[in-house]
Amino acid sequence: MTGHVLTFGETMGLFRAAEIGGLADVDTARIGTGGADSNVAIGLSRLGVPAVWVGRVGADGIGRRVVRDIRGQGVDARPIADPDRPTGLMLKEKRTPHTTKVWFYRSGSAGSGLQPADIDDGLIEAAALVHVTGITASISESGRETVRRVLAVARSSGVPISFDVNHRPVLWPTGDPGPVYREIAASADVVFAGDDEAALLLGEPITDPAALIDGMHALGPATAVLKRGALGSVASDGGPLVEYPALQVPVVDTVGAGDAFVAGFLAARLRGDGLRDCLTVATAAGAFACMGLGDWESMPRTDELALLEASDPVSR
């Protein structure tokens, strides 16, 4: 491949309870960062794909932490420091060892103020691929307009587009996000969705994976991918369905696993792999993300992918 993958959107500070229990009762928290778009960029970078992230952060310590973390993972971060808005926050608790709850504090945040002019046309035109999420299109009207402009420039320049629906109900307390998601999907070459997200995208209560894939193709994208968690994944390039099972791994935290899956799939696709091989890398990347805490910290590097197949638990 030549060029980079361009991502853009909000990355926030993450405060994670350091022990099992509700936030009303625990005493300590760990500080980190996370955001779907930058998570994908980090996942790609760790897999050897050049990635660029653009986003707004506050002129505050958490904003500086966001930029440090993204750049520290080899991503070309292009932040815009907003002196008038704070960096958004996520709070995460594990009330039980097997459940995670996340709260978002992003109303009026710097990231939600993303503007179409924040992303230079040259970054779009020189990209090997542009990746967008439903989160950026949902967070604010200016975020939605930014997505529309980036898609328009990418299409006119012949740059492929991938779209992860990544629906966040809290961003749609009223209204129907379906028309917004369908508009983006119609411009995309690759679309990722969970089963429920695909049904929302199509505006129909469909549960059959094959019908969901057919409906996603009908919107325009050449490649449709269903992320099904423990049920594995299903994908099509317009031909027969390719199904791939989930890997059985000890699950610590599933937050960020979908972003890791997308990064793995895109990394393999950009180097020319076939659909099954793309799902193989995507599944391994998602499994790695499930085995550790944090939004992106457990995402694998290329030389680590084979560890899930290792028969000897100790290497010397």
mmCIF file of C-alpha atoms in Angstrom:
data_model
loop_
_atom_site.group_PDB
_atom_site.id
_atom_site.type_symbol
_atom_site.label_atom_id
_atom_site.label_comp_id
_atom_site.label_asym_id
_atom_site.label_seq_id
_atom_site.Cartn_x
_atom_site.Cartn_y
_atom_site.Cartn_z
ATOM 1 C CA MET A 1 0.000 0.000 0.000
ATOM 2 C CA THR A 2 0.979 3.628 -0.393
ATOM 3 C CA GLY A 3 -0.321 6.402 1.791
ATOM 4 C CA HIS A 4 -1.869 6.311 5.235
ATOM 5 C CA VAL A 5 -5.209 5.507 6.810
ATOM 6 C CA LEU A 6 -6.971 8.669 7.945
ATOM 7 C CA THR A 7 -9.180 8.597 11.040
ATOM 8 C CA PHE A 8 -10.825 11.505 12.812
ATOM 9 C CA GLY A 9 -13.092 12.046 15.790
ATOM 10 C CA GLU A 10 -13.186 12.471 19.548
ATOM 11 C CA THR A 11 -10.715 10.859 21.923
ATOM 12 C CA MET A 12 -11.373 11.346 25.628
ATOM 13 C CA GLY A 13 -9.746 10.919 28.975
ATOM 14 C CA LEU A 14 -10.607 7.596 30.608
ATOM 15 C CA PHE A 15 -10.901 7.128 34.367
ATOM 16 C CA ARG A 16 -11.189 3.430 35.184
ATOM 17 C CA ALA A 17 -11.985 2.062 38.633
ATOM 18 C CA ALA A 18 -8.905 0.227 39.861
ATOM 19 C CA GLU A 19 -10.926 -2.516 41.551
ATOM 20 C CA ILE A 20 -14.163 -4.420 41.148
ATOM 21 C CA GLY A 21 -17.112 -2.419 42.432
ATOM 22 C CA GLY A 22 -19.316 0.574 41.794
ATOM 23 C CA LEU A 23 -17.884 4.063 41.441
ATOM 24 C CA ALA A 24 -19.774 5.032 44.591
ATOM 25 C CA ASP A 25 -17.667 2.614 46.597
ATOM 26 C CA VAL A 26 -14.196 2.207 45.065
ATOM 27 C CA ASP A 27 -11.384 4.467 46.233
ATOM 28 C CA THR A 28 -8.902 4.582 43.352
ATOM 29 C CA ALA A 29 -8.933 4.891 39.576
ATOM 30 C CA ARG A 30 -6.434 4.583 36.756
ATOM 31 C CA ILE A 31 -6.143 7.295 34.110
ATOM 32 C CA GLY A 32 -6.031 6.476 30.413
ATOM 33 C CA THR A 33 -7.471 7.610 27.097
ATOM 34 C CA GLY A 34 -9.711 6.167 24.433
ATOM 35 C CA GLY A 35 -11.856 6.851 21.411
ATOM 36 C CA ALA A 36 -13.068 4.607 18.608
ATOM 37 C CA ASP A 37 -11.280 6.464 15.817
ATOM 38 C CA SER A 38 -7.933 6.758 17.562
ATOM 39 C CA ASN A 39 -8.256 3.164 18.776
ATOM 40 C CA VAL A 40 -8.429 2.020 15.156
ATOM 41 C CA ALA A 41 -5.476 4.246 14.270
ATOM 42 C CA ILE A 42 -3.425 2.735 17.113
ATOM 43 C CA GLY A 43 -4.454 -0.776 16.122
ATOM 44 C CA LEU A 44 -3.355 -0.119 12.544
ATOM 45 C CA SER A 45 -0.064 1.421 13.624
ATOM 46 C CA ARG A 46 0.740 -1.594 15.794
ATOM 47 C CA LEU A 47 0.090 -3.801 12.766
ATOM 48 C CA GLY A 48 2.492 -1.808 10.605
ATOM 49 C CA VAL A 49 0.033 0.458 8.781
ATOM 50 C CA PRO A 50 0.742 4.223 8.772
ATOM 51 C CA ALA A 51 -2.175 6.017 10.404
ATOM 52 C CA VAL A 52 -3.173 9.655 10.872
ATOM 53 C CA TRP A 53 -5.656 10.848 13.481
ATOM 54 C CA VAL A 54 -7.260 14.313 13.539
ATOM 55 C CA GLY A 55 -9.307 15.574 16.462
ATOM 56 C CA ARG A 56 -9.953 18.408 18.875
ATOM 57 C CA VAL A 57 -8.781 18.344 22.481
ATOM 58 C CA GLY A 58 -9.018 20.877 25.275
ATOM 59 C CA ALA A 59 -6.064 23.017 26.281
ATOM 60 C CA ASP A 60 -5.790 20.927 29.436
ATOM 61 C CA GLY A 61 -3.821 18.081 30.953
ATOM 62 C CA ILE A 62 -6.169 15.377 29.684
ATOM 63 C CA GLY A 63 -5.897 16.806 26.185
ATOM 64 C CA ARG A 64 -2.124 16.632 26.398
ATOM 65 C CA ARG A 65 -2.434 13.049 27.666
ATOM 66 C CA VAL A 66 -4.605 12.153 24.658
ATOM 67 C CA VAL A 67 -2.038 13.497 22.215
ATOM 68 C CA ARG A 68 0.845 11.847 24.071
ATOM 69 C CA ASP A 69 -0.839 8.447 24.086
ATOM 70 C CA ILE A 70 -1.772 8.513 20.405
ATOM 71 C CA ARG A 71 1.628 9.742 19.242
ATOM 72 C CA GLY A 72 3.322 7.298 21.577
ATOM 73 C CA GLN A 73 1.796 4.446 19.592
ATOM 74 C CA GLY A 74 3.283 5.644 16.312
ATOM 75 C CA VAL A 75 0.194 7.420 15.006
ATOM 76 C CA ASP A 76 0.623 10.760 13.240
ATOM 77 C CA ALA A 77 -1.667 12.769 15.528
ATOM 78 C CA ARG A 78 -2.881 16.141 14.207
ATOM 79 C CA PRO A 79 -4.660 17.668 17.235
ATOM 80 C CA ILE A 80 -6.438 21.002 17.353
ATOM 81 C CA ALA A 81 -6.240 22.508 20.846
ATOM 82 C CA ASP A 82 -9.498 24.256 21.706
ATOM 83 C CA PRO A 83 -8.976 26.905 24.421
ATOM 84 C CA ASP A 84 -12.700 27.272 25.056
ATOM 85 C CA ARG A 85 -13.789 23.647 25.540
ATOM 86 C CA PRO A 86 -12.563 20.850 27.811
ATOM 87 C CA THR A 87 -11.442 17.421 26.721
ATOM 88 C CA GLY A 88 -14.292 14.927 27.147
ATOM 89 C CA LEU A 89 -14.205 12.211 29.810
ATOM 90 C CA MET A 90 -15.221 8.566 30.139
ATOM 91 C CA LEU A 91 -15.737 6.854 33.499
ATOM 92 C CA LYS A 92 -15.610 3.075 33.564
ATOM 93 C CA GLU A 93 -16.549 0.682 36.347
ATOM 94 C CA LYS A 94 -16.602 -3.098 36.656
ATOM 95 C CA ARG A 95 -19.434 -3.752 39.086
ATOM 96 C CA THR A 96 -18.764 -7.481 38.632
ATOM 97 C CA PRO A 97 -15.737 -9.245 37.109
ATOM 98 C CA HIS A 98 -17.756 -9.897 33.959
ATOM 99 C CA THR A 99 -19.623 -6.627 33.381
ATOM 100 C CA THR A 100 -18.422 -3.160 32.431
ATOM 101 C CA LYS A 101 -20.349 0.096 32.499
ATOM 102 C CA VAL A 102 -19.125 3.265 30.793
ATOM 103 C CA TRP A 103 -20.381 6.812 31.341
ATOM 104 C CA PHE A 104 -19.549 9.608 28.902
ATOM 105 C CA TYR A 105 -19.159 13.276 29.807
ATOM 106 C CA ARG A 106 -18.826 14.942 26.444
ATOM 107 C CA SER A 107 -21.526 17.629 26.221
ATOM 108 C CA GLY A 108 -19.776 20.789 25.069
ATOM 109 C CA SER A 109 -16.457 18.968 24.784
ATOM 110 C CA ALA A 110 -13.616 19.992 22.509
ATOM 111 C CA GLY A 111 -13.977 16.804 20.486
ATOM 112 C CA SER A 112 -17.645 17.474 19.786
ATOM 113 C CA GLY A 113 -16.614 20.794 18.247
ATOM 114 C CA LEU A 114 -14.814 19.146 15.316
ATOM 115 C CA GLN A 115 -15.248 21.281 12.185
ATOM 116 C CA PRO A 116 -15.030 20.457 8.449
ATOM 117 C CA ALA A 117 -12.133 22.905 8.087
ATOM 118 C CA ASP A 118 -10.117 20.961 10.711
ATOM 119 C CA ILE A 119 -9.170 18.279 8.177
ATOM 120 C CA ASP A 120 -6.918 19.353 5.344
ATOM 121 C CA ASP A 121 -7.900 18.154 1.872
ATOM 122 C CA GLY A 122 -4.354 16.952 1.291
ATOM 123 C CA LEU A 123 -4.619 14.475 4.170
ATOM 124 C CA ILE A 124 -7.712 13.002 2.582
ATOM 125 C CA GLU A 125 -6.433 12.942 -0.992
ATOM 126 C CA ALA A 126 -3.117 11.287 -0.031
ATOM 127 C CA ALA A 127 -4.771 8.556 2.047
ATOM 128 C CA ALA A 128 -4.822 4.883 1.130
ATOM 129 C CA LEU A 129 -8.141 4.701 2.982
ATOM 130 C CA VAL A 130 -10.403 6.920 5.082
ATOM 131 C CA HIS A 131 -12.092 5.336 8.094
ATOM 132 C CA VAL A 132 -15.180 6.895 9.687
ATOM 133 C CA THR A 133 -17.442 5.902 12.577
ATOM 134 C CA GLY A 134 -21.046 6.527 13.425
ATOM 135 C CA ILE A 135 -19.859 8.161 16.635
ATOM 136 C CA THR A 136 -18.295 11.132 14.847
ATOM 137 C CA ALA A 137 -21.438 11.530 12.756
ATOM 138 C CA SER A 138 -23.597 11.445 15.900
ATOM 139 C CA ILE A 139 -21.705 13.580 18.370
ATOM 140 C CA SER A 140 -22.744 16.965 16.947
ATOM 141 C CA GLU A 141 -24.018 18.673 13.838
ATOM 142 C CA SER A 142 -20.512 19.969 13.095
ATOM 143 C CA GLY A 143 -19.178 16.429 13.481
ATOM 144 C CA ARG A 144 -21.772 15.210 11.005
ATOM 145 C CA GLU A 145 -20.857 17.954 8.545
ATOM 146 C CA THR A 146 -17.184 17.059 8.940
ATOM 147 C CA VAL A 147 -17.955 13.450 8.024
ATOM 148 C CA ARG A 148 -19.933 14.562 4.971
ATOM 149 C CA ARG A 149 -17.147 16.807 3.743
ATOM 150 C CA VAL A 150 -14.431 14.187 4.250
ATOM 151 C CA LEU A 151 -16.505 11.599 2.411
ATOM 152 C CA ALA A 152 -17.100 13.978 -0.477
ATOM 153 C CA VAL A 153 -13.402 14.762 -0.861
ATOM 154 C CA ALA A 154 -12.472 11.089 -0.563
ATOM 155 C CA ARG A 155 -14.987 10.000 -3.188
ATOM 156 C CA SER A 156 -13.953 12.714 -5.629
ATOM 157 C CA SER A 157 -10.308 11.680 -5.142
ATOM 158 C CA GLY A 158 -10.935 7.950 -5.533
ATOM 159 C CA VAL A 159 -9.908 7.182 -1.942
ATOM 160 C CA PRO A 160 -11.596 4.067 -0.476
ATOM 161 C CA ILE A 161 -13.782 4.524 2.598
ATOM 162 C CA SER A 162 -14.550 2.186 5.477
ATOM 163 C CA PHE A 163 -17.412 2.790 7.897
ATOM 164 C CA ASP A 164 -17.971 1.249 11.312
ATOM 165 C CA VAL A 165 -21.535 1.951 12.463
ATOM 166 C CA ASN A 166 -20.410 1.819 16.121
ATOM 167 C CA HIS A 167 -23.809 3.016 17.304
ATOM 168 C CA ARG A 168 -23.971 4.810 20.660
ATOM 169 C CA PRO A 169 -27.596 5.078 21.868
ATOM 170 C CA VAL A 170 -26.684 7.818 24.365
ATOM 171 C CA LEU A 171 -25.873 10.086 21.427
ATOM 172 C CA TRP A 172 -29.389 9.591 20.065
ATOM 173 C CA PRO A 173 -31.769 10.203 22.983
ATOM 174 C CA THR A 174 -34.354 11.201 20.373
ATOM 175 C CA GLY A 175 -34.555 10.816 16.629
ATOM 176 C CA ASP A 176 -33.587 8.025 14.248
ATOM 177 C CA PRO A 177 -29.889 7.632 13.348
ATOM 178 C CA GLY A 178 -30.718 5.269 10.496
ATOM 179 C CA PRO A 179 -30.822 7.914 7.732
ATOM 180 C CA VAL A 180 -27.446 9.325 8.823
ATOM 181 C CA TYR A 181 -25.846 5.885 8.893
ATOM 182 C CA ARG A 182 -27.348 4.935 5.516
ATOM 183 C CA GLU A 183 -25.990 8.120 3.986
ATOM 184 C CA ILE A 184 -22.479 7.223 5.115
ATOM 185 C CA ALA A 185 -22.809 3.561 4.117
ATOM 186 C CA ALA A 186 -23.840 4.604 0.601
ATOM 187 C CA SER A 187 -20.438 6.280 0.178
ATOM 188 C CA ALA A 188 -18.422 3.489 1.777
ATOM 189 C CA ASP A 189 -16.536 0.599 0.239
ATOM 190 C CA VAL A 190 -16.453 -1.450 3.453
ATOM 191 C CA VAL A 191 -19.069 -1.386 6.223
ATOM 192 C CA PHE A 192 -18.729 -2.978 9.684
ATOM 193 C CA ALA A 193 -21.684 -3.527 12.002
ATOM 194 C CA GLY A 194 -22.924 -5.734 14.794
ATOM 195 C CA ASP A 195 -26.178 -7.600 14.182
ATOM 196 C CA ASP A 196 -28.295 -4.981 15.978
ATOM 197 C CA GLU A 197 -26.386 -2.152 14.288
ATOM 198 C CA ALA A 198 -26.956 -3.680 10.860
ATOM 199 C CA ALA A 199 -30.685 -3.932 11.537
ATOM 200 C CA LEU A 200 -30.670 -0.293 12.667
ATOM 201 C CA LEU A 201 -28.723 0.658 9.556
ATOM 202 C CA LEU A 202 -31.260 -1.093 7.342
ATOM 203 C CA GLY A 203 -34.268 0.174 9.267
ATOM 204 C CA GLU A 204 -35.749 -3.336 9.503
ATOM 205 C CA PRO A 205 -35.930 -5.892 12.337
ATOM 206 C CA ILE A 206 -33.812 -8.460 10.484
ATOM 207 C CA THR A 207 -31.928 -11.108 12.462
ATOM 208 C CA ASP A 208 -30.668 -13.495 9.773
ATOM 209 C CA PRO A 209 -26.953 -12.774 9.092
ATOM 210 C CA ALA A 210 -27.224 -13.529 5.372
ATOM 211 C CA ALA A 211 -30.146 -11.114 5.018
ATOM 212 C CA LEU A 212 -28.272 -8.455 6.971
ATOM 213 C CA ILE A 213 -25.241 -8.830 4.706
ATOM 214 C CA ASP A 214 -27.449 -8.624 1.591
ATOM 215 C CA GLY A 215 -29.116 -5.495 2.923
ATOM 216 C CA MET A 216 -25.773 -3.856 3.672
ATOM 217 C CA HIS A 217 -24.571 -4.610 0.135
ATOM 218 C CA ALA A 218 -27.756 -3.109 -1.266
ATOM 219 C CA LEU A 219 -26.828 0.230 0.284
ATOM 220 C CA GLY A 220 -23.687 0.395 -1.874
ATOM 221 C CA PRO A 221 -20.595 -1.015 -0.122
ATOM 222 C CA ALA A 222 -18.706 -3.777 -1.922
ATOM 223 C CA THR A 223 -17.680 -5.421 1.370
ATOM 224 C CA ALA A 224 -20.000 -6.029 4.314
ATOM 225 C CA VAL A 225 -18.791 -7.356 7.661
ATOM 226 C CA LEU A 226 -20.853 -8.456 10.652
ATOM 227 C CA LYS A 227 -19.039 -8.336 13.999
ATOM 228 C CA ARG A 228 -20.857 -10.887 16.154
ATOM 229 C CA GLY A 229 -18.740 -11.074 19.312
ATOM 230 C CA ALA A 230 -18.717 -14.565 20.781
ATOM 231 C CA LEU A 231 -20.571 -15.810 17.686
ATOM 232 C CA GLY A 232 -17.647 -14.900 15.439
ATOM 233 C CA SER A 233 -18.002 -12.879 12.244
ATOM 234 C CA VAL A 234 -19.590 -13.070 8.812
ATOM 235 C CA ALA A 235 -18.469 -11.159 5.737
ATOM 236 C CA SER A 236 -18.983 -10.938 2.004
ATOM 237 C CA ASP A 237 -17.350 -9.200 -0.938
ATOM 238 C CA GLY A 238 -20.519 -9.742 -2.941
ATOM 239 C CA GLY A 239 -20.006 -13.469 -3.366
ATOM 240 C CA PRO A 240 -20.557 -16.371 -0.954
ATOM 241 C CA LEU A 241 -20.620 -15.612 2.753
ATOM 242 C CA VAL A 242 -17.430 -16.226 4.676
ATOM 243 C CA GLU A 243 -17.956 -17.186 8.314
ATOM 244 C CA TYR A 244 -15.219 -17.158 10.937
ATOM 245 C CA PRO A 245 -15.479 -18.401 14.535
ATOM 246 C CA ALA A 246 -14.534 -16.386 17.589
ATOM 247 C CA LEU A 247 -11.400 -17.371 19.478
ATOM 248 C CA GLN A 248 -11.841 -18.685 22.995
ATOM 249 C CA VAL A 249 -9.737 -16.457 25.263
ATOM 250 C CA PRO A 250 -9.995 -15.282 28.876
ATOM 251 C CA VAL A 251 -12.055 -12.089 28.709
ATOM 252 C CA VAL A 252 -11.025 -9.185 30.941
ATOM 253 C CA ASP A 253 -12.700 -6.249 29.173
ATOM 254 C CA THR A 254 -14.442 -6.190 25.780
ATOM 255 C CA VAL A 255 -14.306 -2.395 25.390
ATOM 256 C CA GLY A 256 -12.167 -1.633 22.328
ATOM 257 C CA ALA A 257 -12.423 -5.166 20.906
ATOM 258 C CA GLY A 258 -14.582 -4.019 17.999
ATOM 259 C CA ASP A 259 -12.072 -1.301 17.132
ATOM 260 C CA ALA A 260 -9.235 -3.829 17.252
ATOM 261 C CA PHE A 261 -11.240 -6.134 14.962
ATOM 262 C CA VAL A 262 -11.697 -3.323 12.450
ATOM 263 C CA ALA A 263 -7.993 -2.419 12.591
ATOM 264 C CA GLY A 264 -6.997 -6.025 12.004
ATOM 265 C CA PHE A 265 -9.367 -6.412 9.078
ATOM 266 C CA LEU A 266 -8.245 -3.183 7.419
ATOM 267 C CA ALA A 267 -4.537 -3.928 7.949
ATOM 268 C CA ALA A 268 -4.933 -7.268 6.181
ATOM 269 C CA ARG A 269 -7.128 -5.798 3.434
ATOM 270 C CA LEU A 270 -4.643 -3.014 2.706
ATOM 271 C CA ARG A 271 -1.843 -5.517 2.171
ATOM 272 C CA GLY A 272 -4.031 -7.407 -0.299
ATOM 273 C CA ASP A 273 -5.236 -10.367 1.761
ATOM 274 C CA GLY A 274 -8.383 -12.263 0.860
ATOM 275 C CA LEU A 275 -11.567 -12.030 2.884
ATOM 276 C CA ARG A 276 -10.944 -15.106 5.075
ATOM 277 C CA ASP A 277 -7.419 -13.953 5.907
ATOM 278 C CA CYS A 278 -8.775 -10.514 6.773
ATOM 279 C CA LEU A 279 -11.204 -12.123 9.213
ATOM 280 C CA THR A 280 -8.386 -14.237 10.653
ATOM 281 C CA VAL A 281 -6.309 -11.172 11.531
ATOM 282 C CA ALA A 282 -9.371 -9.216 12.677
ATOM 283 C CA THR A 283 -10.488 -12.007 15.003
ATOM 284 C CA ALA A 284 -7.038 -12.375 16.548
ATOM 285 C CA ALA A 285 -6.764 -8.612 17.081
ATOM 286 C CA GLY A 286 -10.189 -8.481 18.716
ATOM 287 C CA ALA A 287 -9.295 -11.402 20.963
ATOM 288 C CA PHE A 288 -6.137 -9.657 22.138
ATOM 289 C CA ALA A 289 -8.147 -6.547 23.003
ATOM 290 C CA CYS A 290 -10.487 -8.624 25.185
ATOM 291 C CA MET A 291 -7.634 -9.952 27.303
ATOM 292 C CA GLY A 292 -6.580 -6.681 28.926
ATOM 293 C CA LEU A 293 -7.866 -3.451 30.419
ATOM 294 C CA GLY A 294 -8.081 -0.162 28.562
ATOM 295 C CA ASP A 295 -9.432 0.872 25.184
ATOM 296 C CA TRP A 296 -6.276 0.146 23.160
ATOM 297 C CA GLU A 297 -3.483 -1.059 25.433
ATOM 298 C CA SER A 298 -4.004 -4.770 24.669
ATOM 299 C CA MET A 299 -4.141 -4.419 20.893
ATOM 300 C CA PRO A 300 -1.528 -6.685 19.264
ATOM 301 C CA ARG A 301 1.543 -5.981 17.213
ATOM 302 C CA THR A 302 2.135 -8.019 14.077
ATOM 303 C CA ASP A 303 4.688 -10.350 15.648
ATOM 304 C CA GLU A 304 2.301 -11.086 18.517
ATOM 305 C CA LEU A 305 -0.597 -12.421 16.452
ATOM 306 C CA ALA A 306 0.841 -15.946 16.387
ATOM 307 C CA LEU A 307 0.920 -16.087 20.198
ATOM 308 C CA LEU A 308 -2.704 -17.213 20.254
ATOM 309 C CA GLU A 309 -1.632 -20.368 18.400
ATOM 310 C CA ALA A 310 1.434 -21.069 20.517
ATOM 311 C CA SER A 311 1.500 -24.492 22.183
ATOM 312 C CA ASP A 312 4.266 -23.600 24.644
ATOM 313 C CA PRO A 313 3.215 -20.897 27.144
ATOM 314 C CA VAL A 314 6.832 -19.878 27.713
ATOM 315 C CA SER A 315 9.235 -18.752 24.967
ATOM 316 C CA ARG A 316 12.958 -18.323 25.582
#
